Amino acid sequence: MECKIVFSSLKSVLCGALIGAVCFVSPISANAGSVSNGASSAMSAYGHNYTAYNTSITGKLNNSKFARAYTNINAGENLPGGYMGVKPMLYYSDGSLWVAGDWDYSSSNSSGMGVGVSRSGFSGTPSIYSQGYARIWMGTGYWTYGTFIAPTLNDYTV
Amino acid sequence: MKKIVRISVTTLSLLFGFSLVTGAIAYGISSSENVVYYDAGMTSIVEHSKTAYETNENGQTFGSGKDVIYPEDLPDLISVVGDSGKKGYICSSELIGDAPSSLEEAVKIHEANNSGVYTPKVYNVYESDGKTIIDTFTETHIETLE
């Protein structure tokens, strides 16, 4: 009888684990290959705190495949114009640069900005990742640093 | 009575199994979100890249800028796919470019970007020798969200 209960409990634990795995993994799988975010990096400079990160997006819009990179920076407070700048870039998974945008800088009273570049109308389903550069005002000049990579995507089905 | 015990044990076991897996996955996801901080003196916590790049006959390093955080760790020539699809290299210092010398200059750049008058930068794409031009690489118009 005890063995039966233990066996039944083990079955229930396994069932619960299976349900948990399905509940958690399903939404992740549904989104996999369409959006990825890189890890955030946080900086302090000239009395202000900044967080920067990159986002990669792939997908299909009006039956046309597209790939997009965003470089984002946030200060969490309104700052004078020009305090923040970013430059987004999109790479093939082998590390070759595919698309690069120019630098843009924050306008007056901005607390953050995101700058994106896109490419569409390409053939195949290239595996891509994104990484950008950020600039923050240091009082007498800028400090430039790269964001962490937003992981590789190659899903253009949605 | 036995039925109540069996139902209770089954329910608790199901919950335990569910929590075990979801908890482990949630921990894994939260652990992968690295946030790296720098102190006020800008002493970096992220180590400089130790990538050993190839060097051409002119002493220039060349390769991918993948995973490089500090611009000074980039190779002299960074690998690109040019406008006509040719693989080559552009100067990393040109790609990163000089920073504005003042806040006013930065704001002017922002205003120009958003004025609708955009002139994309065009870079020469070289062979790994850094001299032979094989293609061009044109920057793409940006979309800014504030």
PDB file of C-alpha atoms in Angstrom:
ATOM      1  CA  MET A   1       0.000   0.000   0.000  1.00  0.00           C
ATOM      2  CA  GLU A   2       2.838   2.397   0.992  1.00  0.00           C
ATOM      3  CA  CYS A   3       4.744   1.479  -2.158  1.00  0.00           C
ATOM      4  CA  LYS A   4       1.655   2.209  -4.184  1.00  0.00           C
ATOM      5  CA  ILE A   5       1.292   5.665  -2.610  1.00  0.00           C
ATOM      6  CA  VAL A   6       4.996   6.451  -3.156  1.00  0.00           C
ATOM      7  CA  PHE A   7       4.798   5.297  -6.774  1.00  0.00           C
ATOM      8  CA  SER A   8       1.608   7.298  -7.275  1.00  0.00           C
ATOM      9  CA  SER A   9       3.276  10.364  -5.711  1.00  0.00           C
ATOM     10  CA  LEU A  10       6.291  10.010  -7.972  1.00  0.00           C
ATOM     11  CA  LYS A  11       3.976   9.836 -10.964  1.00  0.00           C
ATOM     12  CA  SER A  12       2.235  12.993  -9.754  1.00  0.00           C
ATOM     13  CA  VAL A  13       5.562  14.800  -9.237  1.00  0.00           C
ATOM     14  CA  LEU A  14       6.589  13.869 -12.773  1.00  0.00           C
ATOM     15  CA  CYS A  15       3.216  14.955 -14.149  1.00  0.00           C
ATOM     16  CA  GLY A  16       3.499  18.265 -12.293  1.00  0.00           C
ATOM     17  CA  ALA A  17       7.017  18.758 -13.598  1.00  0.00           C
ATOM     18  CA  LEU A  18       5.819  18.022 -17.130  1.00  0.00           C
ATOM     19  CA  ILE A  19       2.916  20.477 -16.846  1.00  0.00           C
ATOM     20  CA  GLY A  20       5.280  23.097 -15.402  1.00  0.00           C
ATOM     21  CA  ALA A  21       7.775  22.597 -18.200  1.00  0.00           C
ATOM     22  CA  VAL A  22       5.071  22.819 -20.867  1.00  0.00           C
ATOM     23  CA  CYS A  23       3.524  25.934 -19.265  1.00  0.00           C
ATOM     24  CA  PHE A  24       6.890  27.681 -19.077  1.00  0.00           C
ATOM     25  CA  VAL A  25       8.496  26.586 -22.311  1.00  0.00           C
ATOM     26  CA  SER A  26       5.506  27.051 -24.623  1.00  0.00           C
ATOM     27  CA  PRO A  27       5.406  30.854 -24.522  1.00  0.00           C
ATOM     28  CA  ILE A  28       9.205  31.020 -24.820  1.00  0.00           C
ATOM     29  CA  SER A  29       9.130  28.774 -27.888  1.00  0.00           C
ATOM     30  CA  ALA A  30       6.342  30.819 -29.425  1.00  0.00           C
ATOM     31  CA  ASN A  31       8.511  33.928 -29.235  1.00  0.00           C
ATOM     32  CA  ALA A  32      11.852  32.303 -30.008  1.00  0.00           C
ATOM     33  CA  GLY A  33      13.546  33.687 -33.058  1.00  0.00           C
ATOM     34  CA  SER A  34      11.566  36.913 -33.228  1.00  0.00           C
ATOM     35  CA  VAL A  35      12.890  39.144 -30.430  1.00  0.00           C
ATOM     36  CA  SER A  36      15.999  38.938 -28.270  1.00  0.00           C
ATOM     37  CA  ASN A  37      17.388  41.340 -25.718  1.00  0.00           C
ATOM     38  CA  GLY A  38      21.001  41.591 -24.685  1.00  0.00           C
ATOM     39  CA  ALA A  39      22.033  41.916 -21.061  1.00  0.00           C
ATOM     40  CA  SER A  40      21.882  45.421 -19.645  1.00  0.00           C
ATOM     41  CA  SER A  41      24.954  47.357 -18.675  1.00  0.00           C
ATOM     42  CA  ALA A  42      24.687  50.078 -16.046  1.00  0.00           C
ATOM     43  CA  MET A  43      26.993  53.073 -15.855  1.00  0.00           C
ATOM     44  CA  SER A  44      27.443  56.042 -13.571  1.00  0.00           C
ATOM     45  CA  ALA A  45      28.934  59.207 -14.958  1.00  0.00           C
ATOM     46  CA  TYR A  46      28.909  62.879 -14.087  1.00  0.00           C
ATOM     47  CA  GLY A  47      26.313  62.286 -11.374  1.00  0.00           C
ATOM     48  CA  HIS A  48      23.867  60.331 -13.517  1.00  0.00           C
ATOM     49  CA  ASN A  49      23.102  56.634 -13.889  1.00  0.00           C
ATOM     50  CA  TYR A  50      22.526  55.004 -17.248  1.00  0.00           C
ATOM     51  CA  THR A  51      21.367  51.602 -18.435  1.00  0.00           C
ATOM     52  CA  ALA A  52      21.980  50.467 -22.004  1.00  0.00           C
ATOM     53  CA  TYR A  53      21.000  47.323 -23.862  1.00  0.00           C
ATOM     54  CA  ASN A  54      20.433  46.018 -27.363  1.00  0.00           C
ATOM     55  CA  THR A  55      17.419  44.365 -28.977  1.00  0.00           C
ATOM     56  CA  SER A  56      17.339  42.177 -32.098  1.00  0.00           C
ATOM     57  CA  ILE A  57      14.110  41.565 -33.989  1.00  0.00           C
ATOM     58  CA  THR A  58      13.400  39.385 -37.008  1.00  0.00           C
ATOM     59  CA  GLY A  59      10.080  38.759 -38.665  1.00  0.00           C
ATOM     60  CA  LYS A  60       7.793  39.202 -41.613  1.00  0.00           C
ATOM     61  CA  LEU A  61       5.742  42.297 -42.401  1.00  0.00           C
ATOM     62  CA  ASN A  62       3.449  42.497 -45.436  1.00  0.00           C
ATOM     63  CA  ASN A  63       5.010  39.263 -46.640  1.00  0.00           C
ATOM     64  CA  SER A  64       8.492  40.798 -46.579  1.00  0.00           C
ATOM     65  CA  LYS A  65      11.202  39.531 -44.224  1.00  0.00           C
ATOM     66  CA  PHE A  66      12.903  42.100 -42.048  1.00  0.00           C
ATOM     67  CA  ALA A  67      15.680  42.260 -39.464  1.00  0.00           C
ATOM     68  CA  ARG A  68      16.019  45.101 -37.010  1.00  0.00           C
ATOM     69  CA  ALA A  69      18.418  46.246 -34.306  1.00  0.00           C
ATOM     70  CA  TYR A  70      17.719  48.716 -31.538  1.00  0.00           C
ATOM     71  CA  THR A  71      20.235  50.217 -29.172  1.00  0.00           C
ATOM     72  CA  ASN A  72      18.567  51.652 -26.101  1.00  0.00           C
ATOM     73  CA  ILE A  73      19.816  53.856 -23.287  1.00  0.00           C
ATOM     74  CA  ASN A  74      17.898  55.120 -20.273  1.00  0.00           C
ATOM     75  CA  ALA A  75      18.823  57.600 -17.553  1.00  0.00           C
ATOM     76  CA  GLY A  76      15.636  57.417 -15.502  1.00  0.00           C
ATOM     77  CA  GLU A  77      15.557  61.213 -15.251  1.00  0.00           C
ATOM     78  CA  ASN A  78      15.222  64.062 -17.710  1.00  0.00           C
ATOM     79  CA  LEU A  79      18.588  65.364 -18.857  1.00  0.00           C
ATOM     80  CA  PRO A  80      19.775  68.257 -21.027  1.00  0.00           C
ATOM     81  CA  GLY A  81      20.123  67.605 -24.745  1.00  0.00           C
ATOM     82  CA  GLY A  82      23.069  65.562 -25.965  1.00  0.00           C
ATOM     83  CA  TYR A  83      23.790  63.727 -22.711  1.00  0.00           C
ATOM     84  CA  MET A  84      23.214  60.318 -24.336  1.00  0.00           C
ATOM     85  CA  GLY A  85      23.972  58.919 -27.754  1.00  0.00           C
ATOM     86  CA  VAL A  86      23.657  55.515 -29.412  1.00  0.00           C
ATOM     87  CA  LYS A  87      24.618  53.797 -32.656  1.00  0.00           C
ATOM     88  CA  PRO A  88      22.810  50.554 -33.587  1.00  0.00           C
ATOM     89  CA  MET A  89      24.374  47.762 -35.655  1.00  0.00           C
ATOM     90  CA  LEU A  90      23.173  44.471 -37.082  1.00  0.00           C
ATOM     91  CA  TYR A  91      25.592  41.590 -37.682  1.00  0.00           C
ATOM     92  CA  TYR A  92      25.528  38.235 -39.436  1.00  0.00           C
ATOM     93  CA  SER A  93      26.074  35.433 -36.977  1.00  0.00           C
ATOM     94  CA  ASP A  94      29.617  34.922 -38.322  1.00  0.00           C
ATOM     95  CA  GLY A  95      30.486  38.364 -36.939  1.00  0.00           C
ATOM     96  CA  SER A  96      30.412  40.318 -40.218  1.00  0.00           C
ATOM     97  CA  LEU A  97      28.720  43.699 -39.970  1.00  0.00           C
ATOM     98  CA  TRP A  98      25.590  43.786 -42.131  1.00  0.00           C
ATOM     99  CA  VAL A  99      23.769  47.042 -41.273  1.00  0.00           C
ATOM    100  CA  ALA A 100      24.993  50.079 -39.348  1.00  0.00           C
ATOM    101  CA  GLY A 101      23.153  53.231 -38.398  1.00  0.00           C
ATOM    102  CA  ASP A 102      24.651  56.599 -37.647  1.00  0.00           C
ATOM    103  CA  TRP A 103      24.989  58.091 -34.173  1.00  0.00           C
ATOM    104  CA  ASP A 104      22.034  59.934 -32.733  1.00  0.00           C
ATOM    105  CA  TYR A 105      21.955  61.951 -29.522  1.00  0.00           C
ATOM    106  CA  SER A 106      19.226  62.713 -27.031  1.00  0.00           C
ATOM    107  CA  SER A 107      17.126  65.836 -27.319  1.00  0.00           C
ATOM    108  CA  SER A 108      16.507  68.280 -24.479  1.00  0.00           C
ATOM    109  CA  ASN A 109      14.688  66.932 -21.400  1.00  0.00           C
ATOM    110  CA  SER A 110      14.969  63.342 -22.548  1.00  0.00           C
ATOM    111  CA  SER A 111      15.209  60.481 -20.052  1.00  0.00           C
ATOM    112  CA  GLY A 112      16.171  57.878 -22.608  1.00  0.00           C
ATOM    113  CA  MET A 113      16.207  56.925 -26.246  1.00  0.00           C
ATOM    114  CA  GLY A 114      16.164  53.943 -28.580  1.00  0.00           C
ATOM    115  CA  VAL A 115      17.663  54.088 -32.033  1.00  0.00           C
ATOM    116  CA  GLY A 116      16.965  51.407 -34.615  1.00  0.00           C
ATOM    117  CA  VAL A 117      18.096  50.267 -38.029  1.00  0.00           C
ATOM    118  CA  SER A 118      16.270  47.839 -40.276  1.00  0.00           C
ATOM    119  CA  ARG A 119      16.902  45.805 -43.392  1.00  0.00           C
ATOM    120  CA  SER A 120      14.247  44.156 -45.529  1.00  0.00           C
ATOM    121  CA  GLY A 121      13.939  42.725 -49.007  1.00  0.00           C
ATOM    122  CA  PHE A 122      16.822  40.283 -48.587  1.00  0.00           C
ATOM    123  CA  SER A 123      16.967  36.691 -49.725  1.00  0.00           C
ATOM    124  CA  GLY A 124      17.356  33.669 -47.498  1.00  0.00           C
ATOM    125  CA  THR A 125      16.960  33.589 -43.744  1.00  0.00           C
ATOM    126  CA  PRO A 126      20.211  34.971 -42.367  1.00  0.00           C
ATOM    127  CA  SER A 127      21.077  34.363 -38.731  1.00  0.00           C
ATOM    128  CA  ILE A 128      21.658  37.747 -37.191  1.00  0.00           C
ATOM    129  CA  TYR A 129      22.524  39.361 -33.889  1.00  0.00           C
ATOM    130  CA  SER A 130      22.816  42.978 -32.857  1.00  0.00           C
ATOM    131  CA  GLN A 131      25.176  45.034 -30.810  1.00  0.00           C
ATOM    132  CA  GLY A 132      25.447  48.793 -30.596  1.00  0.00           C
ATOM    133  CA  TYR A 133      27.540  51.542 -29.084  1.00  0.00           C
ATOM    134  CA  ALA A 134      26.509  54.139 -26.531  1.00  0.00           C
ATOM    135  CA  ARG A 135      27.981  57.487 -25.558  1.00  0.00           C
ATOM    136  CA  ILE A 136      27.455  59.321 -22.300  1.00  0.00           C
ATOM    137  CA  TRP A 137      28.454  62.857 -21.420  1.00  0.00           C
ATOM    138  CA  MET A 138      31.303  63.012 -18.915  1.00  0.00           C
ATOM    139  CA  GLY A 139      31.341  66.752 -18.343  1.00  0.00           C
ATOM    140  CA  THR A 140      34.112  67.627 -20.764  1.00  0.00           C
ATOM    141  CA  GLY A 141      33.612  64.965 -23.410  1.00  0.00           C
ATOM    142  CA  TYR A 142      32.025  61.604 -24.132  1.00  0.00           C
ATOM    143  CA  TRP A 143      32.800  58.074 -23.072  1.00  0.00           C
ATOM    144  CA  THR A 144      32.002  55.447 -25.717  1.00  0.00           C
ATOM    145  CA  TYR A 145      31.289  51.803 -24.948  1.00  0.00           C
ATOM    146  CA  GLY A 146      29.567  48.843 -26.563  1.00  0.00           C
ATOM    147  CA  THR A 147      26.363  47.199 -25.444  1.00  0.00           C
ATOM    148  CA  PHE A 148      26.219  43.475 -24.855  1.00  0.00           C
ATOM    149  CA  ILE A 149      25.090  41.330 -27.776  1.00  0.00           C
ATOM    150  CA  ALA A 150      21.375  40.697 -28.250  1.00  0.00           C
ATOM    151  CA  PRO A 151      21.410  36.962 -29.083  1.00  0.00           C
ATOM    152  CA  THR A 152      21.198  35.471 -32.577  1.00  0.00           C
ATOM    153  CA  LEU A 153      17.831  35.099 -34.348  1.00  0.00           C
ATOM    154  CA  ASN A 154      16.843  33.482 -37.622  1.00  0.00           C
ATOM    155  CA  ASP A 155      13.071  33.121 -37.419  1.00  0.00           C
ATOM    156  CA  TYR A 156      11.282  35.104 -40.135  1.00  0.00           C
ATOM    157  CA  THR A 157       8.000  33.202 -40.029  1.00  0.00           C
ATOM    158  CA  VAL A 158       5.946  35.763 -38.063  1.00  0.00           C
TER     159      VAL A 158
ATOM    160  CA  MET B   1     -10.334   8.293   4.378  1.00  0.00           C
ATOM    161  CA  LYS B   2      -7.824   6.538   2.094  1.00  0.00           C
ATOM    162  CA  LYS B   3      -9.273   8.392  -0.853  1.00  0.00           C
ATOM    163  CA  ILE B   4      -8.761  11.777   0.862  1.00  0.00           C
ATOM    164  CA  VAL B   5      -5.130  10.897   1.701  1.00  0.00           C
ATOM    165  CA  ARG B   6      -4.511   9.737  -1.886  1.00  0.00           C
ATOM    166  CA  ILE B   7      -6.020  12.922  -3.363  1.00  0.00           C
ATOM    167  CA  SER B   8      -4.032  15.109  -0.949  1.00  0.00           C
ATOM    168  CA  VAL B   9      -0.753  13.314  -1.695  1.00  0.00           C
ATOM    169  CA  THR B  10      -1.412  13.471  -5.424  1.00  0.00           C
ATOM    170  CA  THR B  11      -2.246  17.196  -5.311  1.00  0.00           C
ATOM    171  CA  LEU B  12       0.797  18.025  -3.205  1.00  0.00           C
ATOM    172  CA  SER B  13       3.026  15.929  -5.457  1.00  0.00           C
ATOM    173  CA  LEU B  14       1.687  17.665  -8.561  1.00  0.00           C
ATOM    174  CA  LEU B  15       2.300  21.066  -6.995  1.00  0.00           C
ATOM    175  CA  PHE B  16       5.802  20.033  -5.892  1.00  0.00           C
ATOM    176  CA  GLY B  17       6.708  18.823  -9.385  1.00  0.00           C
ATOM    177  CA  PHE B  18       5.269  21.956 -10.985  1.00  0.00           C
ATOM    178  CA  SER B  19       7.136  24.244  -8.567  1.00  0.00           C
ATOM    179  CA  LEU B  20      10.363  22.298  -9.013  1.00  0.00           C
ATOM    180  CA  VAL B  21      10.450  22.822 -12.770  1.00  0.00           C
ATOM    181  CA  THR B  22       9.043  26.364 -12.990  1.00  0.00           C
ATOM    182  CA  GLY B  23      11.285  27.492 -10.147  1.00  0.00           C
ATOM    183  CA  ALA B  24      14.365  26.050 -11.806  1.00  0.00           C
ATOM    184  CA  ILE B  25      13.511  27.651 -15.167  1.00  0.00           C
ATOM    185  CA  ALA B  26      12.718  31.010 -13.558  1.00  0.00           C
ATOM    186  CA  TYR B  27      16.015  30.917 -11.687  1.00  0.00           C
ATOM    187  CA  GLY B  28      17.848  30.111 -14.895  1.00  0.00           C
ATOM    188  CA  ILE B  29      16.220  33.036 -16.713  1.00  0.00           C
ATOM    189  CA  SER B  30      16.856  35.527 -13.926  1.00  0.00           C
ATOM    190  CA  SER B  31      20.446  34.340 -13.560  1.00  0.00           C
ATOM    191  CA  SER B  32      21.121  34.924 -17.256  1.00  0.00           C
ATOM    192  CA  GLU B  33      20.217  38.626 -16.972  1.00  0.00           C
ATOM    193  CA  ASN B  34      23.644  39.971 -16.206  1.00  0.00           C
ATOM    194  CA  VAL B  35      23.769  43.569 -15.165  1.00  0.00           C
ATOM    195  CA  VAL B  36      27.228  44.999 -15.124  1.00  0.00           C
ATOM    196  CA  TYR B  37      27.990  48.097 -13.120  1.00  0.00           C
ATOM    197  CA  TYR B  38      30.804  50.570 -13.349  1.00  0.00           C
ATOM    198  CA  ASP B  39      31.854  52.765 -10.487  1.00  0.00           C
ATOM    199  CA  ALA B  40      31.792  56.558 -10.602  1.00  0.00           C
ATOM    200  CA  GLY B  41      35.442  56.658 -11.596  1.00  0.00           C
ATOM    201  CA  MET B  42      34.519  54.554 -14.614  1.00  0.00           C
ATOM    202  CA  THR B  43      36.669  51.660 -13.458  1.00  0.00           C
ATOM    203  CA  SER B  44      35.303  48.928 -15.617  1.00  0.00           C
ATOM    204  CA  ILE B  45      34.183  45.569 -14.327  1.00  0.00           C
ATOM    205  CA  VAL B  46      33.958  44.053 -17.796  1.00  0.00           C
ATOM    206  CA  GLU B  47      37.370  42.797 -18.826  1.00  0.00           C
ATOM    207  CA  HIS B  48      38.937  44.014 -22.006  1.00  0.00           C
ATOM    208  CA  SER B  49      38.665  41.647 -24.931  1.00  0.00           C
ATOM    209  CA  LYS B  50      41.604  39.305 -25.317  1.00  0.00           C
ATOM    210  CA  THR B  51      40.799  38.433 -28.915  1.00  0.00           C
ATOM    211  CA  ALA B  52      43.956  37.750 -30.890  1.00  0.00           C
ATOM    212  CA  TYR B  53      43.339  39.292 -34.286  1.00  0.00           C
ATOM    213  CA  GLU B  54      45.198  38.491 -37.464  1.00  0.00           C
ATOM    214  CA  THR B  55      47.636  41.153 -38.664  1.00  0.00           C
ATOM    215  CA  ASN B  56      48.163  42.174 -42.282  1.00  0.00           C
ATOM    216  CA  GLU B  57      51.428  43.135 -43.963  1.00  0.00           C
ATOM    217  CA  ASN B  58      50.848  46.773 -42.990  1.00  0.00           C
ATOM    218  CA  GLY B  59      50.602  45.954 -39.308  1.00  0.00           C
ATOM    219  CA  GLN B  60      46.847  46.451 -39.144  1.00  0.00           C
ATOM    220  CA  THR B  61      44.756  43.975 -37.173  1.00  0.00           C
ATOM    221  CA  PHE B  62      41.634  42.662 -38.866  1.00  0.00           C
ATOM    222  CA  GLY B  63      38.662  40.499 -37.906  1.00  0.00           C
ATOM    223  CA  SER B  64      35.197  40.588 -36.409  1.00  0.00           C
ATOM    224  CA  GLY B  65      34.231  43.082 -33.746  1.00  0.00           C
ATOM    225  CA  LYS B  66      31.959  40.480 -32.165  1.00  0.00           C
ATOM    226  CA  ASP B  67      31.451  40.819 -28.423  1.00  0.00           C
ATOM    227  CA  VAL B  68      33.847  43.751 -28.118  1.00  0.00           C
ATOM    228  CA  ILE B  69      32.727  46.236 -25.449  1.00  0.00           C
ATOM    229  CA  TYR B  70      35.511  48.789 -25.613  1.00  0.00           C
ATOM    230  CA  PRO B  71      36.162  50.482 -28.981  1.00  0.00           C
ATOM    231  CA  GLU B  72      39.900  50.345 -28.307  1.00  0.00           C
ATOM    232  CA  ASP B  73      39.638  46.525 -28.343  1.00  0.00           C
ATOM    233  CA  LEU B  74      38.255  46.473 -31.899  1.00  0.00           C
ATOM    234  CA  PRO B  75      40.573  45.369 -34.711  1.00  0.00           C
ATOM    235  CA  ASP B  76      41.810  48.155 -37.005  1.00  0.00           C
ATOM    236  CA  LEU B  77      39.749  46.637 -39.811  1.00  0.00           C
ATOM    237  CA  ILE B  78      36.351  45.225 -38.964  1.00  0.00           C
ATOM    238  CA  SER B  79      34.705  42.583 -41.173  1.00  0.00           C
ATOM    239  CA  VAL B  80      31.608  43.642 -43.123  1.00  0.00           C
ATOM    240  CA  VAL B  81      29.460  42.581 -46.027  1.00  0.00           C
ATOM    241  CA  GLY B  82      29.525  45.443 -48.521  1.00  0.00           C
ATOM    242  CA  ASP B  83      26.706  47.024 -50.502  1.00  0.00           C
ATOM    243  CA  SER B  84      27.168  44.600 -53.388  1.00  0.00           C
ATOM    244  CA  GLY B  85      27.534  41.601 -51.096  1.00  0.00           C
ATOM    245  CA  LYS B  86      31.320  41.360 -51.054  1.00  0.00           C
ATOM    246  CA  LYS B  87      32.999  40.407 -47.802  1.00  0.00           C
ATOM    247  CA  GLY B  88      35.757  42.741 -46.732  1.00  0.00           C
ATOM    248  CA  TYR B  89      36.774  45.205 -44.063  1.00  0.00           C
ATOM    249  CA  ILE B  90      36.173  48.824 -43.079  1.00  0.00           C
ATOM    250  CA  CYS B  91      38.198  50.941 -40.669  1.00  0.00           C
ATOM    251  CA  SER B  92      36.766  50.508 -37.181  1.00  0.00           C
ATOM    252  CA  SER B  93      37.867  54.009 -36.174  1.00  0.00           C
ATOM    253  CA  GLU B  94      35.826  55.463 -39.058  1.00  0.00           C
ATOM    254  CA  LEU B  95      32.829  53.336 -38.110  1.00  0.00           C
ATOM    255  CA  ILE B  96      32.843  54.423 -34.464  1.00  0.00           C
ATOM    256  CA  GLY B  97      33.799  57.970 -35.440  1.00  0.00           C
ATOM    257  CA  ASP B  98      34.815  60.919 -33.308  1.00  0.00           C
ATOM    258  CA  ALA B  99      32.480  61.999 -30.534  1.00  0.00           C
ATOM    259  CA  PRO B 100      30.996  65.496 -30.663  1.00  0.00           C
ATOM    260  CA  SER B 101      33.130  68.045 -28.863  1.00  0.00           C
ATOM    261  CA  SER B 102      30.182  69.563 -26.998  1.00  0.00           C
ATOM    262  CA  LEU B 103      26.565  68.994 -26.033  1.00  0.00           C
ATOM    263  CA  GLU B 104      25.530  71.665 -28.530  1.00  0.00           C
ATOM    264  CA  GLU B 105      27.215  69.776 -31.351  1.00  0.00           C
ATOM    265  CA  ALA B 106      25.440  66.570 -30.295  1.00  0.00           C
ATOM    266  CA  VAL B 107      22.060  68.310 -30.307  1.00  0.00           C
ATOM    267  CA  LYS B 108      22.785  69.666 -33.801  1.00  0.00           C
ATOM    268  CA  ILE B 109      23.471  66.114 -34.984  1.00  0.00           C
ATOM    269  CA  HIS B 110      20.164  65.000 -33.482  1.00  0.00           C
ATOM    270  CA  GLU B 111      18.314  67.858 -35.174  1.00  0.00           C
ATOM    271  CA  ALA B 112      19.940  67.084 -38.516  1.00  0.00           C
ATOM    272  CA  ASN B 113      19.031  63.388 -38.185  1.00  0.00           C
ATOM    273  CA  ASN B 114      15.417  64.304 -37.586  1.00  0.00           C
ATOM    274  CA  SER B 115      15.139  67.064 -40.170  1.00  0.00           C
ATOM    275  CA  GLY B 116      14.561  64.618 -42.995  1.00  0.00           C
ATOM    276  CA  VAL B 117      17.806  65.703 -44.646  1.00  0.00           C
ATOM    277  CA  TYR B 118      19.931  62.647 -44.095  1.00  0.00           C
ATOM    278  CA  THR B 119      23.168  61.963 -45.908  1.00  0.00           C
ATOM    279  CA  PRO B 120      24.334  58.436 -45.124  1.00  0.00           C
ATOM    280  CA  LYS B 121      28.028  57.845 -44.546  1.00  0.00           C
ATOM    281  CA  VAL B 122      29.724  55.641 -47.118  1.00  0.00           C
ATOM    282  CA  TYR B 123      32.847  53.675 -46.189  1.00  0.00           C
ATOM    283  CA  ASN B 124      35.353  51.992 -48.459  1.00  0.00           C
ATOM    284  CA  VAL B 125      35.421  48.220 -48.095  1.00  0.00           C
ATOM    285  CA  TYR B 126      38.956  46.829 -48.321  1.00  0.00           C
ATOM    286  CA  GLU B 127      40.621  43.492 -48.736  1.00  0.00           C
ATOM    287  CA  SER B 128      42.376  42.387 -45.565  1.00  0.00           C
ATOM    288  CA  ASP B 129      45.422  44.371 -46.729  1.00  0.00           C
ATOM    289  CA  GLY B 130      43.567  47.568 -45.818  1.00  0.00           C
ATOM    290  CA  LYS B 131      44.485  49.089 -49.211  1.00  0.00           C
ATOM    291  CA  THR B 132      42.643  47.328 -52.011  1.00  0.00           C
ATOM    292  CA  ILE B 133      39.126  48.738 -52.319  1.00  0.00           C
ATOM    293  CA  ILE B 134      36.595  46.068 -53.314  1.00  0.00           C
ATOM    294  CA  ASP B 135      33.223  47.549 -52.369  1.00  0.00           C
ATOM    295  CA  THR B 136      31.446  50.211 -50.344  1.00  0.00           C
ATOM    296  CA  PHE B 137      29.470  49.996 -47.125  1.00  0.00           C
ATOM    297  CA  THR B 138      26.657  52.529 -46.712  1.00  0.00           C
ATOM    298  CA  GLU B 139      25.133  53.351 -43.371  1.00  0.00           C
ATOM    299  CA  THR B 140      21.363  53.027 -43.011  1.00  0.00           C
ATOM    300  CA  HIS B 141      18.940  55.725 -41.966  1.00  0.00           C
ATOM    301  CA  ILE B 142      18.080  55.418 -38.308  1.00  0.00           C
ATOM    302  CA  GLU B 143      14.760  55.527 -36.511  1.00  0.00           C
ATOM    303  CA  THR B 144      14.897  57.268 -33.138  1.00  0.00           C
ATOM    304  CA  LEU B 145      12.358  56.736 -30.354  1.00  0.00           C
ATOM    305  CA  GLU B 146      12.383  59.022 -27.323  1.00  0.00           C
TER     306      GLU B 146
END
